[in-house]
Coordinates of C-alpha atoms and ligand atoms in Angstrom, one line a residue:
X483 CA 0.0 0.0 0.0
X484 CA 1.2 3.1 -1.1
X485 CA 2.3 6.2 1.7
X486 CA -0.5 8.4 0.6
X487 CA -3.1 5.7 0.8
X488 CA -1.8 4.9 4.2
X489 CA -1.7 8.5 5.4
X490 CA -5.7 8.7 4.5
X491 CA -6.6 5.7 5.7
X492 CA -4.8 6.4 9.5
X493 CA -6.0 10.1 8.9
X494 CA -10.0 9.5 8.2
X495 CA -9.8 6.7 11.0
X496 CA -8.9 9.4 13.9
X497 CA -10.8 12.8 11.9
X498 CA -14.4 10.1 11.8
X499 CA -14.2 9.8 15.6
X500 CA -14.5 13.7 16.2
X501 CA -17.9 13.0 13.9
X502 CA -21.1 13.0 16.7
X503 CA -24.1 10.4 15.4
X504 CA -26.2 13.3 15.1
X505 CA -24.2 15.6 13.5
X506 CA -24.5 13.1 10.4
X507 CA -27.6 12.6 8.5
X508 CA -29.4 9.4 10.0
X509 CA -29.3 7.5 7.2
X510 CA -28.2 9.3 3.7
X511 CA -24.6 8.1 3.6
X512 CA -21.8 11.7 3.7
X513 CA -18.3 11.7 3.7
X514 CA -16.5 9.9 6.2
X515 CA -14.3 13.2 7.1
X516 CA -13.9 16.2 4.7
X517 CA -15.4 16.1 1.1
X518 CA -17.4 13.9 -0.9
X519 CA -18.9 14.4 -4.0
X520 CA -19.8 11.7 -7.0
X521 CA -20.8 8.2 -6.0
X522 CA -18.5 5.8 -7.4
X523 CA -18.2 2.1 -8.1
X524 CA -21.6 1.0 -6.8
X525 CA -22.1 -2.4 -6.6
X526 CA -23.0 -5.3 -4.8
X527 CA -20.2 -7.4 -4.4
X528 CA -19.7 -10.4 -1.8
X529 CA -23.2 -10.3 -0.4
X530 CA -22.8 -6.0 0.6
X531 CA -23.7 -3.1 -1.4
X532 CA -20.5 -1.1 -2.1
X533 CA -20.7 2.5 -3.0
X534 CA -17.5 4.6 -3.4
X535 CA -17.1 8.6 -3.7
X536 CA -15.2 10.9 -4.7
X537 CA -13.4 11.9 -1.4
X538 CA -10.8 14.6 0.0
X539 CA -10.4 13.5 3.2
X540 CA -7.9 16.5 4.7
X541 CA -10.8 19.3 4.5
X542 CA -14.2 19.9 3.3
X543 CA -13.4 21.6 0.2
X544 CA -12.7 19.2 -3.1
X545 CA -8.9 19.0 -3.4
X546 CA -6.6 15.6 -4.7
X547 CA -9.5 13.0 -5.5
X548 CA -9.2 9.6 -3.6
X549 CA -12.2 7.0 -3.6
X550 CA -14.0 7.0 -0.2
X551 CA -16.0 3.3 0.3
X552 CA -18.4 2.2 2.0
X553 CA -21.0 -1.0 2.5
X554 CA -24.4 -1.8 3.2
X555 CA -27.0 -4.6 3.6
X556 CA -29.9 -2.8 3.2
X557 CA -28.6 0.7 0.7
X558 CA -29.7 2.4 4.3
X559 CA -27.2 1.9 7.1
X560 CA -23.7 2.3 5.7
X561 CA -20.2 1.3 7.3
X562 CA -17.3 2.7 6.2
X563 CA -14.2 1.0 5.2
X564 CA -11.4 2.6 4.5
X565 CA -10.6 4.8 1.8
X566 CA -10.0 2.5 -1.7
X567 CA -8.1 4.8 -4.1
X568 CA -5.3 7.5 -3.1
X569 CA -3.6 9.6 -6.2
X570 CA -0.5 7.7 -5.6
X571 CA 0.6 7.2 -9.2
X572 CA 2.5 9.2 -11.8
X573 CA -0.8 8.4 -14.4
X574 CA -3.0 10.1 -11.3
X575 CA -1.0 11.9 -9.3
X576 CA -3.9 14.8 -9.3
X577 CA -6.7 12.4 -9.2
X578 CA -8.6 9.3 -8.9
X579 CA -11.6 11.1 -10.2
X580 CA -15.0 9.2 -10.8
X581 CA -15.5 5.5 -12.2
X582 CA -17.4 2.3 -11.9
X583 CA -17.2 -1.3 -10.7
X584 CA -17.9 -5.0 -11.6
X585 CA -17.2 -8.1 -10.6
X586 CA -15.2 -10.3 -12.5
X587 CA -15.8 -14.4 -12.9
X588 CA -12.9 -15.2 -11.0
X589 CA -14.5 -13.4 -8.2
X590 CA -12.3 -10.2 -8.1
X591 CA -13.7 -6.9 -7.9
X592 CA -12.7 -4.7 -10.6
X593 CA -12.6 -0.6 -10.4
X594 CA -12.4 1.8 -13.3
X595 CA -11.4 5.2 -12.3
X596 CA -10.3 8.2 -14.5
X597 CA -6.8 9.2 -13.8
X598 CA -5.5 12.6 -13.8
X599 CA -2.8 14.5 -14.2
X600 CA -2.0 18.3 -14.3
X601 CA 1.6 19.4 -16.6
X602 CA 2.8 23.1 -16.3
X603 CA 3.1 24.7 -20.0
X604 CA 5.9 26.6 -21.0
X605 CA 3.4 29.6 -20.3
X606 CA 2.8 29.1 -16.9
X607 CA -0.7 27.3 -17.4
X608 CA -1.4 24.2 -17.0
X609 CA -2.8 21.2 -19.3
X610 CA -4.7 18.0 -17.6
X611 CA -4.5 14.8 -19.2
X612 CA -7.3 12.2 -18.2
X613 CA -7.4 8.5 -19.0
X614 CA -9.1 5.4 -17.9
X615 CA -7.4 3.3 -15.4
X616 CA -8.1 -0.2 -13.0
X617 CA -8.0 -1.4 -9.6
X618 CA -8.2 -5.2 -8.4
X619 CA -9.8 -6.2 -5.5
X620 CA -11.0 -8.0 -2.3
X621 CA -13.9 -5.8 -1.7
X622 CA -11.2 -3.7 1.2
X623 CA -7.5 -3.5 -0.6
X624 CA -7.4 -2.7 -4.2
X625 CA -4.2 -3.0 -6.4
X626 CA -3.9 -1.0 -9.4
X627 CA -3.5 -2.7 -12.3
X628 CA 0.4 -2.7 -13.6
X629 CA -0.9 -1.8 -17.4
X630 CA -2.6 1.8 -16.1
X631 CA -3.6 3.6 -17.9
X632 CA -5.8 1.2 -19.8
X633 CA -8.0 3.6 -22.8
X634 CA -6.2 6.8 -23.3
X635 CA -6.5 9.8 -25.8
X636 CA -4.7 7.7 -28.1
X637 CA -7.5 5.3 -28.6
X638 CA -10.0 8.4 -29.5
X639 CA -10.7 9.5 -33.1
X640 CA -9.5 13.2 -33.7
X641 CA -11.0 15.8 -32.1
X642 CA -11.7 14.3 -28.7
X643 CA -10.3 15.7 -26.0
X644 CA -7.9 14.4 -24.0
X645 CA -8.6 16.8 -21.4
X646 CA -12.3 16.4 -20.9
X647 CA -12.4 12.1 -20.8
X648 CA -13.8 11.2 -18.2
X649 CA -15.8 9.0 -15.7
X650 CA -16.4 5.7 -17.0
X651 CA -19.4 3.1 -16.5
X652 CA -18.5 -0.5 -17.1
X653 CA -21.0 -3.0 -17.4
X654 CA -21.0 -6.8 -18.2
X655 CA -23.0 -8.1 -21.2
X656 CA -25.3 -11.2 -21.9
X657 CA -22.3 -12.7 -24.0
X658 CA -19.5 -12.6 -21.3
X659 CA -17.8 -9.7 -22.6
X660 CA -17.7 -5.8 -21.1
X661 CA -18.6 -2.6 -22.4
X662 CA -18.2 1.0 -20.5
X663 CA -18.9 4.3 -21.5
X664 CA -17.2 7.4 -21.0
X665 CA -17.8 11.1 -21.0
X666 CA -15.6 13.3 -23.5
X667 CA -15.8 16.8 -25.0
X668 CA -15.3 16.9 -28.6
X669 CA -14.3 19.0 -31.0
X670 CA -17.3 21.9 -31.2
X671 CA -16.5 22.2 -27.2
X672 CA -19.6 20.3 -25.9
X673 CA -20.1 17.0 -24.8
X674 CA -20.5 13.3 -26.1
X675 CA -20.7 9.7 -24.7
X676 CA -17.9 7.4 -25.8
X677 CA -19.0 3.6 -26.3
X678 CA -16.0 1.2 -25.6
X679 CA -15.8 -2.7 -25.5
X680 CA -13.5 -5.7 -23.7
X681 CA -13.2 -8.9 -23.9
X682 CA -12.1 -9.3 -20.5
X683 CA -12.3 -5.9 -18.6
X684 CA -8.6 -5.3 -19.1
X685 CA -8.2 -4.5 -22.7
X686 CA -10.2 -1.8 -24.2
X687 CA -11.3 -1.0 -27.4
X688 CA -13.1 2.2 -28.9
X689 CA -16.4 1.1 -30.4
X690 CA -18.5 4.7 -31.5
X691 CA -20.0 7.6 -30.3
X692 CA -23.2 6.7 -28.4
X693 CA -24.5 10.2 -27.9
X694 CA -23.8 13.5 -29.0
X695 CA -24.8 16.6 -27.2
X696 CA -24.3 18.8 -30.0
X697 CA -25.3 21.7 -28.2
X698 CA -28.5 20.8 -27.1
X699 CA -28.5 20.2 -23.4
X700 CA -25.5 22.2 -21.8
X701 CA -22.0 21.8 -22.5
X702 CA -19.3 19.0 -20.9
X703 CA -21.4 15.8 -20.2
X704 CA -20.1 14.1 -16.9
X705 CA -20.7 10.8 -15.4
X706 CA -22.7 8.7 -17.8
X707 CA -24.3 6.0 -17.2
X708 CA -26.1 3.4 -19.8
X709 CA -28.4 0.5 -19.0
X710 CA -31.8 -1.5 -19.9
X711 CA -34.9 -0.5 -18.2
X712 CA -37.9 -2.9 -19.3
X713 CA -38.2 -2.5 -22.6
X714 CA -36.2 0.6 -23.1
X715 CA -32.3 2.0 -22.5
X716 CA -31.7 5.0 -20.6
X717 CA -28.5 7.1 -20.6
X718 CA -28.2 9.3 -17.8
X719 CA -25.3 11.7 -17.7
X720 CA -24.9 15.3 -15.8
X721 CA -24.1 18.2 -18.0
X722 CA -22.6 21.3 -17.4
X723 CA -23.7 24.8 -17.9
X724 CA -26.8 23.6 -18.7
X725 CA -29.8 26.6 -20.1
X726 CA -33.3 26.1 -19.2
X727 CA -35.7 25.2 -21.4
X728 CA -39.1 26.1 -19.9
X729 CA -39.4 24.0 -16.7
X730 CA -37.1 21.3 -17.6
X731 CA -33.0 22.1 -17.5
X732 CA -32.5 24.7 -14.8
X733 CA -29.4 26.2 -15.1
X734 CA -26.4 24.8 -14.3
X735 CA -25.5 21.8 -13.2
X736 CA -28.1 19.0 -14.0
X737 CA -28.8 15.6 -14.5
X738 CA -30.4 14.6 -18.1
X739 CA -31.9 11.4 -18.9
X740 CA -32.2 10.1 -22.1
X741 CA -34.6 7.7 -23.1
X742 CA -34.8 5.1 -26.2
X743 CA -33.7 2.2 -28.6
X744 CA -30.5 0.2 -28.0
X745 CA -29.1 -1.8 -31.0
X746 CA -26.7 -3.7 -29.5
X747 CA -24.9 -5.5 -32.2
X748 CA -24.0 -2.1 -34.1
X749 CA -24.1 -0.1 -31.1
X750 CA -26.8 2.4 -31.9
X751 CA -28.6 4.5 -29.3
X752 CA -31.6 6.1 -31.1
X753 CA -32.8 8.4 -28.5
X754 CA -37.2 8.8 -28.2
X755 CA -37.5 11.1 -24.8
X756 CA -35.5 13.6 -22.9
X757 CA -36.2 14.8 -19.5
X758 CA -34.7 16.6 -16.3
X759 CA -33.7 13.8 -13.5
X760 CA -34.3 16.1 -10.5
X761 CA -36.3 19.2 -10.3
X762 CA -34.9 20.6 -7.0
X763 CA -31.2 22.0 -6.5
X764 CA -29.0 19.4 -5.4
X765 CA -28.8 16.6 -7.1
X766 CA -25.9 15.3 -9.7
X767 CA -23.9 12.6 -10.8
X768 CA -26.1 9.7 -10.3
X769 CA -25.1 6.3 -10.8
X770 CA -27.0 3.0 -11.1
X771 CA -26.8 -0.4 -9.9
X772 CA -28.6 -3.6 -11.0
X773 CA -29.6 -5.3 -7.6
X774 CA -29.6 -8.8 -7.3
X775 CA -33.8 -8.8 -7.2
X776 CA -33.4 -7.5 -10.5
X777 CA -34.2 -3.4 -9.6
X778 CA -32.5 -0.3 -10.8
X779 CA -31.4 1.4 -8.4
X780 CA -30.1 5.0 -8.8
X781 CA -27.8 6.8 -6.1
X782 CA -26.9 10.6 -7.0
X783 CA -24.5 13.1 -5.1
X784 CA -27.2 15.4 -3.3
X785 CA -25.6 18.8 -4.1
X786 CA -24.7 21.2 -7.0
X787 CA -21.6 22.5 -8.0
X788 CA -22.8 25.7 -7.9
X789 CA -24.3 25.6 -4.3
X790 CA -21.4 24.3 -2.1
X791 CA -21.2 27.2 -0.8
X792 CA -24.1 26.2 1.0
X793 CA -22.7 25.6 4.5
X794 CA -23.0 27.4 7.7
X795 CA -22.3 25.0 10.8
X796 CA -18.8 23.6 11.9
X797 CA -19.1 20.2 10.6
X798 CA -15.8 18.8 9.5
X799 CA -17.3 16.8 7.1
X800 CA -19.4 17.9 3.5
X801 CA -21.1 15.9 0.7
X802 CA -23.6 13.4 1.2
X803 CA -25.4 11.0 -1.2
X804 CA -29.2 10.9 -2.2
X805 CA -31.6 8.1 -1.1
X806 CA -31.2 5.2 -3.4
X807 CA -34.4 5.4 -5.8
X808 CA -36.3 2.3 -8.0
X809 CA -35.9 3.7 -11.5
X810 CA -38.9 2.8 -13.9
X811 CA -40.3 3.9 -16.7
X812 CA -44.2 4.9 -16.5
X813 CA -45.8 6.9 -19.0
X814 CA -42.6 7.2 -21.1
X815 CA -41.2 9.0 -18.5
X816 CA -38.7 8.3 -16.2
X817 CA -39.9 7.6 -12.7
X818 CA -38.1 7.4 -9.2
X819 CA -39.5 6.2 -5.5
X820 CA -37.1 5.4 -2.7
X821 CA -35.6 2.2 -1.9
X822 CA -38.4 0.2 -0.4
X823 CA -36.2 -1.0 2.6
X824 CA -37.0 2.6 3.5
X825 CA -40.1 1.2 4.8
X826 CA -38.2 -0.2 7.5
X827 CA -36.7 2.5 8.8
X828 CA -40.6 3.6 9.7
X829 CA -42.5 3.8 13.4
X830 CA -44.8 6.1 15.3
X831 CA -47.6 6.2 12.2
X832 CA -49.7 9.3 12.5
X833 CA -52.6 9.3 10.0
X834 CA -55.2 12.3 9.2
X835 CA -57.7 11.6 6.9
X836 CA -60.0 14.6 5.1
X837 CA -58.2 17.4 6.8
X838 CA -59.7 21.0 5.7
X839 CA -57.1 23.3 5.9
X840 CA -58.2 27.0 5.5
X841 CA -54.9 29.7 6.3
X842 CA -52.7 28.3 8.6
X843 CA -52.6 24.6 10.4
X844 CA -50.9 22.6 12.6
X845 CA -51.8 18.9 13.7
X846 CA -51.2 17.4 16.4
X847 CA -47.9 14.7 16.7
X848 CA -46.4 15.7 13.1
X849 CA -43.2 17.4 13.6
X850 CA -40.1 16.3 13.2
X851 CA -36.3 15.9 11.2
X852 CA -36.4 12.5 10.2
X853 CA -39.7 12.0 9.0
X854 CA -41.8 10.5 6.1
X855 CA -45.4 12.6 5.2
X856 CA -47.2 11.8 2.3
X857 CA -49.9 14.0 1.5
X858 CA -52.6 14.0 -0.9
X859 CA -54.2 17.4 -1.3
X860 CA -57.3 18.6 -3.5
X861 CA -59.9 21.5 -3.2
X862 CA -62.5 21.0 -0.3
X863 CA -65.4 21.7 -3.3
X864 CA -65.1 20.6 -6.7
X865 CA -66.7 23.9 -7.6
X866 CA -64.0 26.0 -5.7
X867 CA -60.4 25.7 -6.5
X868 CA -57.8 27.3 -4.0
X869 CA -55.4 29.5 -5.0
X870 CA -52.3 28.4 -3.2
X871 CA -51.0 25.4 -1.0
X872 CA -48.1 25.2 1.3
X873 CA -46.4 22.9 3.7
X874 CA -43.4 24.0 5.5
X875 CA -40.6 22.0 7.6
X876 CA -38.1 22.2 9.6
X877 CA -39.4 25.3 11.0
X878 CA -39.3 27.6 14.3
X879 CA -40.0 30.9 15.1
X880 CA -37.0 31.9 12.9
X881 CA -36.5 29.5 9.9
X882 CA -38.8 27.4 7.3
X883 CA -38.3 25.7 4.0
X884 CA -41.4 25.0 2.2
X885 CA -42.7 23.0 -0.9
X886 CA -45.2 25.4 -2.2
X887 CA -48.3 24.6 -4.8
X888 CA -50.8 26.7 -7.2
X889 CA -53.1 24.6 -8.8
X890 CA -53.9 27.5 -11.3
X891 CA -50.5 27.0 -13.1
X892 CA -49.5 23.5 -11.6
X893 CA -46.5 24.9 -10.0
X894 CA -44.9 23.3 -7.2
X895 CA -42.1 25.5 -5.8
X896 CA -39.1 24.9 -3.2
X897 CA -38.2 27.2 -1.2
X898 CA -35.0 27.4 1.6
X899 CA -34.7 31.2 1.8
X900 CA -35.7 31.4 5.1
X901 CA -33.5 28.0 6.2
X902 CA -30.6 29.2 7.8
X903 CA -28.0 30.3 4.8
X904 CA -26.2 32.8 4.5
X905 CA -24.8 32.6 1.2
X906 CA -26.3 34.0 -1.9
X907 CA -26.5 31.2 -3.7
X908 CA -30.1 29.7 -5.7
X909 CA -32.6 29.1 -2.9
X910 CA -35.9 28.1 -5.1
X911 CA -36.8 26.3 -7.8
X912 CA -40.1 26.3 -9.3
X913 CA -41.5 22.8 -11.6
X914 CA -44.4 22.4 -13.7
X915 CA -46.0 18.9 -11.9
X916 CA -48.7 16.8 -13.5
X917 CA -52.3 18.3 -11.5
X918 CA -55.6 18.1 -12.6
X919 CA -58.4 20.2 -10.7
X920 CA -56.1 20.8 -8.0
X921 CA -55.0 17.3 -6.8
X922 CA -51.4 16.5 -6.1
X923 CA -49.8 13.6 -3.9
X924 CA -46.6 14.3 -2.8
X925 CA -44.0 12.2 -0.7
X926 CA -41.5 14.1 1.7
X927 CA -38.6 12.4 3.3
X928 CA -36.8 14.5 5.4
X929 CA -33.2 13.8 6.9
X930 CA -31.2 15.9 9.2
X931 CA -29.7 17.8 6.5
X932 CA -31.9 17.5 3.5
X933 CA -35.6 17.2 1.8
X934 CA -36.6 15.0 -1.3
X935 CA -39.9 15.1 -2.5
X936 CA -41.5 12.5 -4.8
X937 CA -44.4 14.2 -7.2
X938 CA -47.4 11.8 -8.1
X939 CA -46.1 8.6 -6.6
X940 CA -42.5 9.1 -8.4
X941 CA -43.5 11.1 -11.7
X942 CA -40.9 13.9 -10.6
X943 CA -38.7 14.6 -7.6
X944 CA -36.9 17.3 -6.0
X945 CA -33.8 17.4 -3.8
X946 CA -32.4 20.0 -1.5
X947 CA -30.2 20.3 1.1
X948 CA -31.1 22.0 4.2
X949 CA -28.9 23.0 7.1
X950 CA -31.3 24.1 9.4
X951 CA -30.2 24.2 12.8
X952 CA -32.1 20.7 14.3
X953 CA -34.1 22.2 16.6
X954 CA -36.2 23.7 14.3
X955 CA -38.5 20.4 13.8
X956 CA -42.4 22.2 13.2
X957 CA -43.8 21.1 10.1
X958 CA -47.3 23.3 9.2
X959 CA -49.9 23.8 6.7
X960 CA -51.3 26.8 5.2
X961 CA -54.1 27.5 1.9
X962 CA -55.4 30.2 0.5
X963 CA -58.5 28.7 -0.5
X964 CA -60.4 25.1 1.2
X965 CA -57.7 22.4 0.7
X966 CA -58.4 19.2 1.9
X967 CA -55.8 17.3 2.8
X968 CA -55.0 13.3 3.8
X969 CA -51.9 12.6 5.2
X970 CA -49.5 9.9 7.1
X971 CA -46.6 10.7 8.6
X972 CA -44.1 8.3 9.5
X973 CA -41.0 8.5 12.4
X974 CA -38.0 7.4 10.4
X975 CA -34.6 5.4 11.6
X976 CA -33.5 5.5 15.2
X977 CA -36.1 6.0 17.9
X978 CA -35.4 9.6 19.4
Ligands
FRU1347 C1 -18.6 15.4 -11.6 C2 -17.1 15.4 -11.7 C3 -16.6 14.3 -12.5 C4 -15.2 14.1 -12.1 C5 -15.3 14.3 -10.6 C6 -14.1 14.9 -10.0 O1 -19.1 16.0 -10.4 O2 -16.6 16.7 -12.2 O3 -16.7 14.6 -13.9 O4 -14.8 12.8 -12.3 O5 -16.4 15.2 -10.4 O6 -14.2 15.0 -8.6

């Protein structure tokens, strides 16, 4: 093992212990100590789950990438191990950045990882080069492999960067053999999806372009990932300096998710549907696994470039990972619901059936920071729609984020304003959700540190991060207009 692996494996070991329980989220997995952004390498390998991530142990800014890892029976309550990947060679000296994993027939456990590596210019700049490298494993140690790096520039047509290569996704096909692809900018400066193919998982091969962005949907495409879903294939991959495009594409950073046709003998992805993967803030990056029931199961980092600026406690760690969500596809349309191990995590069931709420409303026993609510709201009279509903959370006298709704335009707006930041950084989104006359179900799960919503049973979701100080733990109701409201709240994880 190298020095600098060493020297973050002894360092996250003492840093983790100055970590309370409840300064963490209570079960959305964040960095051990210091950063964490992408998941990486998720996977279930000898009996576990195994999600990596992008990791910087020393602070909690993102600095000289290693691979953070952790394991899970249940995609819920993680253990970490420690840290898989240190920039320990001369092909990444500046960075394990984001990759993939599989398991090989002879049992090993096989990591791809982009490595990275920064050269001053005669100029006094400074030119990266990124290429595609391995690690071999026990599921704890990894080796990297003695041919690194293993697809390079030199394997790209002309006009693909070498700079902008990045983040592959391997998977293993019906015939035996391996594919991965991989995120590259080419020549007109935005993004495309690289398609490449192994007979082994060792030696590589360039196949085609799978997907070109062409300047359609931002600019960069990062972190792809490509896989069946029923009778369809979706490519997933987050681009950068995305423009929005009505409601869909805020700007930014986002998540876009292709969906369509997959010839797989000539490699052709003929694309049929295009859609935003998260309609809150923070989300990005997410990757997919194939569980062993047969689910999809999609883990994304919940944050945004562009809002990491979000933090205003003392923790000493920063980054943490979205709930793992079934993927499906409903309606042509991409649709995501938690985990259903989530369901264990539930006690203390509080139900209210045909609430009317009228201004403002409070209910007995529903408060709370690690709860579940689902709510299914419509207008008291069929005759009389209302002009506006709310619910807010994680709310005292001083702060509130709410989740706000107008049936007149179907918009359902997050809002975090008023949650404790003081950065000026994007606080609200607004998305157009699926309504008719008014009626709307929506899901919340709240953490500690953070909010997802799930729109019409999984239609939509929105993420956002929320460092509210805990004690803030009201949760309220308010309509302009005769709502009436059904709703069942669940306690979630440890009994307080
Ligand atoms: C996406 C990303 C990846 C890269 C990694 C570096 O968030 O920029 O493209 O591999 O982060 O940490």
């Amino acid at each position: 093992m190298s020095q600098t692996l060493r020297e973050a494996r002894n360092y996250e070991e003492v840093a983790e212990k100055a970590i309370g329980e409840k300064e963490r989220p209570a079960f959305h997995l964040s960095a051990r100590t210091g950063w964490m952004n992408d998941p990486n390498g998720f996977s279930y390998y000898g009996g576990k789950y195994h999600i990596f991530y992008q990791y910087h142990p020393y602070d909690c800014h993102w600095g000289p990438m290693h691979w953070g890892h952790a394991v899970s029976d249940d995609l819920l309550h993680w253990e970490y191990l420690p840290a898989a990947l240190a920039p320990d060679e001369s092909y990444d000296r500046n960075g394990c950045f984001s990759g993939s994993a599989l398991t090989l027939p002879d049992g090993r456990h096989l990591l791809m990882y982009t490595g990275v590596v920064r050269r001053q210019q005669q100029n006094g700049g400074y030119q990266e080069t990124q290429t595609q490298c391995l690690a071999v494993g026990d599921g704890t140690d990894y080796e990297k492999y003695e041919n690194n790096p293993v697809i390079t520039a030199a394997d790209l047509p002309q006009g693909c960067s070498a700079e902008d290569f990045r983040d592959p996704k391997m998977w293993r096909t019906a015939d035996g053999s391996y594919r991965c692809v991989v995120g590259n900018r080419p020549a007109d400066g935005t993004g495309q999806i690289l398609l490449f193919s192994s007979p082994d998982g060792f030696a590589w091969k360039y196949e085609k372009v799978l997907a070109y962005n062409g300047g359609r949907f931002g600019r960069m495409w990062e972190c792809p990932d490509f896989f069946p879903l029923g009778k369809d294939w979706v490519l997933l991959t987050s681009p950068q300096d995305m423009l929005p495009s009505g409601f869909e594409y805020h700007n930014g950073n986002g998540t876009l998710c292709l969906i369509g046709d997959f010839e797989e003998e000539t490699g052709t992805f003929t694309q049929r549907w295009d859609q935003a993967v998260d309609y809150g803030i923070d989300f990005y990056a997410p990757q997919t696994i194939q569980a062993p029931d047969g689910r999809r199961i999609m883990i994304g980092w919940m944050q945004n470039w562009d809002t990491c600026d979000f933090r205003t406690q003392n923790l000493s760690w920063f980054g943490q990972l979205s709930l793992p969500r079934e993927l499906s596809i409903e309606n042509g349309r991409l649709y995501q619901r938690p985990v259903r191990e989530l369901e264990m995590l539930r006690h203390d069931r509080v139900e209210y059936k045909g609430v009317s709420v009228s201004g403002d409303c409070k209910l007995d026993r529903i408060k709370g920071r690690t709860v579940e609510l689902e709510l299914s709201i419509g207008p008291e009279a069929d005759t009389d729609l209302y002009r506006k509903f709310a619910v807010r959370f994680a709310q005292n006298e001083q702060f509130w984020t709410s989740l706000s709704f107008h049936p007149g335009d179907s918009i359902l707006k997050i809002d975090r304003k008023f949650s404790g930041s003081r950065r000026a950084i994007i606080h609200q989104r607004r998305s157009l959700v699926n309504s008719k006359d008014g009626r709307l179900h929506l899901r919340i799960i709240l953490d500690r540190f953070s909010v997802e919503v799930f729109v019409n049973d999984g239609e939509q979701a929105l993420t956002a991060i929320v460092y509210t100080p805990q004690e803030a733990d009201g949760i309220s109701f308010y309509a302009d207009g005769k709502v009436r409201m059904d709703l069942v709240k669940y306690d979630l994880g440890p009994r307080a």
